[in-house]
Structure formats: structure tokens, C-alpha cells
Amino acid sequence: MRRILFAIMLAVVALQAPAFAAQAPSDILPKGENPAVADVDSVDAEMPTADKYVIMTIPDSLASEVRSLLRGGRKVVRDNSVVDLNEKVLYKGDTIPMVLKDLKLGRYDRGLFNFLFIPKGMWTLGLTASYGKFSTQDLQMFDVISDVDISAHGFSIKPYFSYAFRNNITAGLRLEYSNIRGDINSFGLDIDEDMSFNIADVMYRNESYAASILLTQYIGLTRKGRFGVFNEAQLKFASGSSDFNRPYNGELKQTHSRNFETSLTYSPGLCVFVMPEVSINLSFGVFGFYINKTTQWEDGVRSGSRLTSGANFRFNIFNISLGLAVHI
């Protein structure tokens, strides 16, 4: 905030600099003083109103920068007085730096700081859970789709823990269980006499278990360590089964599948400490690739297997997770 105010003040002073030189009377400001840093108390109270000039009060800490700007200087350097690079903090009996190594993007120093957010030796215990439900009955749309009775619900629970083996860098393990169920009791489509059908008694079930290895890097945004962003890499191993039942030629056809999947994903996110030891985390997947092997049975007889792979390089709105974590 101070840097923003400083930049605004420098811009105002630069615009008013000609007024200082051309209009400020020599008997009003003390001899040898820079007009930009003159104290308002030094101005004569009997100053004539006809003389129009601008006088600004500049803090002593900014006086040298303002003088350099008025003399034609154009280079603004980082003011380390705003952030004490040598500041220390006490954590579990150890003194550790508050400001970590500077973040440099490219060849230039942008003045970015990485504040301490997750100290070395901290354990994090967290839980992410989700639940969704959808159902509709007797929905009609333009008299084309009729007699619709569809229901679906799913939930997942993901406990995890991690350990900070370096300042702002953690490694951990996440476990996951998910269950999805969908039913189509009736779904009618009636366009004309030659094009109409009805689907009924369709059921889908999916249950899966997964374990993931996590590596997370945090970047502290504030000195007090309340707000931070993170980059998370996840190596996931998942196994599960699914059942799909539907009528076919007057008989119920059953398809059972078992799958095993390995995936590597990257997820950025935001972490906010709402209490000294409690945080809320929001993350979303933007990159990843997977390898999946599926084996299938039709009415109890094995029908085959297949191996598939793919990659995802776009933001996935369905891969947003919100969780709660405790830090000890």
C-alpha cells in the first residue's frame, strides 16, 4: 500500500515541479530548502492570495527520492525499508527468517518477496468433501421430451496430511473415496409417429478408491502469513468398479467394469488462514495426464479389456475442490 501511495505522490510532484520553480517566492521558503519537502509551518501566514503555487508536505523517509526525481532522475529502486529482509520469527523454539529468498522473474528483480507461510516442521491435517444431487420428475419441454424421471447423486471424501520439510514446501499423502449413482426410471422422446422411443429401468453405479502423493509449494503474500497461493503436484493411483444395467430385447443386460488409473496432475490454489491454526483451501486442476486400464464383463462373461491414455491442458470447472485444514 505504501508503494502505491509513494508512486502517486511522485507523479503529482513531477506534474507540479514547474510550478515550484516558476511561482514559489524566494522569501516564503527557507533558503536552500527543496520546495517539494518544505514544511507547511514554514510558510508565512500572511501569504498573498494572488500568488498561486503548490506546496506539498513530504515525509522525511521519501525526501531523497523526491529530490532525485526533481533533478531528472528516472530510476526508482526498491525501498527495503518497507520490508525488513533480516526480520526473524520464533517457531517451536527456533529462529527462522520471515522473508525468504527473493523471487526473480527473468533477468530483472521485480521486487517480489516470498514471505514465510508454512514453516519447516509443520504438520497439516485436512479434509475435502463434496456432495451433489439431481432429480427431475414429469418434466415436459415443447411436448417433445415427456415423462422424464431421472435421478443422480454422488459424493466424495478426501482426507490428507502433509509435512513441511522446508519452509513453504510440503510433501504428503491424500486418500480418496467416491461413490456415484444414477437412475433413469423413464425417459420419453416423441417427435412424430415414426420417431419416438422410451428408455426405462437404466441404472449406473460407480465406486472408487484412490491414494495420492502430494508435493506443494506455498508463496506467502502478506507479512502476517494469512494469505498465500500454492502450486500442487499430485501423483494419483486409483482403482474402482462400475455397473451399468439396462433393458435389451426385453431382457436386463448387465455390464460390470473394473479399472485402474494412474494420473499426474497440477493444481494451483489459494490458502487463507481464518484462525491461527485453521485454514481454508481452494484449488482447481488445469493440467494433467492419465493412463487407464479397464476390464469388462457382460452378463458375467469377460468381454475384453482396453488401455487408454490422455492429457488435459485446460481449466476444468468440475475439478474445483474446497477444503479445511488444521496446522500443528
XYZ file of C-alpha atoms in Angstrom, residues 102-252:
151
model
C 13.506 -13.151 -3.321
C 11.501 -14.286 -6.339
C 13.192 -13.151 -9.556
C 11.334 -13.440 -12.849
C 13.751 -13.384 -15.759
C 16.768 -11.085 -15.714
C 15.166 -8.352 -13.640
C 14.409 -8.123 -9.959
C 10.706 -7.259 -9.743
C 10.849 -6.593 -6.016
C 8.752 -9.654 -5.157
C 9.034 -11.218 -1.712
C 8.185 -14.718 -0.601
C 7.009 -14.395 2.976
C 7.083 -17.307 5.388
C 3.732 -19.105 5.190
C 4.230 -22.757 6.210
C 7.311 -23.093 8.482
C 9.576 -26.099 8.292
C 8.434 -28.861 10.651
C 4.697 -28.019 10.485
C 2.158 -30.833 10.061
C -1.070 -30.228 8.148
C -4.205 -32.360 8.527
C -7.044 -31.655 6.131
C -10.328 -32.920 4.753
C -12.129 -32.219 1.494
C -15.680 -33.463 0.945
C -18.279 -32.927 -1.752
C -21.865 -33.984 -2.397
C -24.193 -33.390 -5.313
C -27.733 -34.457 -6.149
C -30.017 -34.091 -9.156
C -33.554 -35.306 -9.748
C -36.465 -34.456 -12.013
C -39.971 -35.837 -12.457
C -42.614 -35.323 -15.115
C -40.556 -32.738 -16.977
C -42.024 -31.625 -20.322
C -40.240 -29.462 -22.856
C -42.052 -28.340 -26.010
C -44.094 -31.571 -25.932
C -41.082 -33.414 -27.365
C -39.478 -34.760 -24.211
C -42.038 -36.190 -21.841
C -42.379 -38.479 -18.864
C -38.852 -37.849 -17.555
C -37.815 -39.380 -14.250
C -34.066 -39.121 -13.763
C -32.129 -39.019 -10.515
C -28.420 -38.929 -9.740
C -26.232 -38.263 -6.762
C -22.578 -38.520 -5.889
C -20.244 -37.777 -3.029
C -16.542 -37.971 -2.267
C -14.388 -37.647 0.830
C -10.660 -36.892 0.728
C -8.649 -36.811 3.979
C -4.971 -35.895 3.697
C -1.894 -34.976 5.694
C 1.400 -33.315 4.819
C 4.709 -32.316 6.414
C 6.801 -29.213 5.674
C 10.333 -30.492 5.038
C 11.395 -26.960 4.021
C 9.941 -23.535 4.595
C 6.851 -23.183 2.364
C 7.339 -26.645 0.792
C 5.368 -29.701 1.942
C 5.025 -33.358 0.980
C 2.067 -35.520 1.925
C -0.464 -38.235 1.212
C -4.152 -37.978 0.279
C -6.737 -40.787 0.422
C -9.999 -40.653 -1.505
C -13.311 -42.472 -1.653
C -16.056 -41.590 -4.136
C -19.470 -43.026 -4.958
C -21.706 -42.082 -7.876
C -25.184 -43.406 -8.674
C -27.593 -42.563 -11.478
C -31.048 -43.915 -12.399
C -33.261 -43.373 -15.426
C -36.667 -44.680 -14.417
C -38.293 -43.276 -17.545
C -37.281 -41.008 -20.417
C -39.660 -40.489 -23.340
C -38.981 -38.839 -26.690
C -41.916 -38.278 -29.057
C -41.244 -36.280 -32.241
C -43.727 -37.939 -34.626
C -45.289 -41.335 -35.232
C -42.145 -42.694 -36.870
C -39.671 -41.275 -34.372
C -40.425 -41.959 -30.748
C -38.934 -44.119 -28.053
C -38.884 -44.600 -24.315
C -35.988 -45.550 -22.042
C -36.661 -47.049 -18.631
C -35.031 -49.064 -15.861
C -31.460 -47.891 -16.553
C -29.029 -47.890 -13.645
C -25.392 -46.848 -13.256
C -23.132 -47.309 -10.190
C -19.505 -46.343 -9.694
C -17.313 -46.759 -6.639
C -13.599 -45.953 -6.450
C -10.686 -45.709 -4.040
C -7.528 -43.679 -4.559
C -4.253 -42.688 -2.923
C -2.168 -39.692 -3.979
C 1.336 -38.428 -3.278
C 1.405 -34.636 -2.915
C 4.143 -32.038 -3.325
C 3.050 -28.459 -2.579
C 4.910 -25.153 -2.788
C 3.441 -22.140 -0.994
C 4.068 -18.443 -1.604
C 3.191 -16.093 1.248
C 1.551 -12.855 0.140
C 1.448 -10.982 3.433
C 3.841 -10.458 6.305
C 1.366 -11.863 8.849
C 1.015 -15.112 6.907
C -2.761 -15.055 6.438
C -2.959 -15.199 2.639
C -0.951 -17.373 0.309
C -1.068 -19.143 -3.033
C 0.234 -22.608 -3.778
C 1.178 -24.946 -6.595
C 0.363 -28.603 -6.029
C 1.612 -31.610 -7.987
C -0.281 -34.863 -7.402
C 0.630 -38.415 -8.412
C -2.567 -40.461 -8.070
C -3.292 -44.186 -8.104
C -6.983 -45.127 -8.287
C -8.925 -48.369 -8.505
C -12.656 -48.909 -8.781
C -15.582 -50.702 -10.317
C -18.785 -49.731 -12.094
C -22.072 -51.444 -13.047
C -24.362 -50.493 -15.903
C -27.759 -52.208 -16.196
C -30.266 -51.550 -18.987
C -33.032 -53.471 -20.827
C -32.145 -55.022 -24.192
C -34.552 -57.050 -26.340
C -36.879 -57.494 -23.423
C -34.123 -58.702 -21.089
C -31.957 -56.954 -18.497
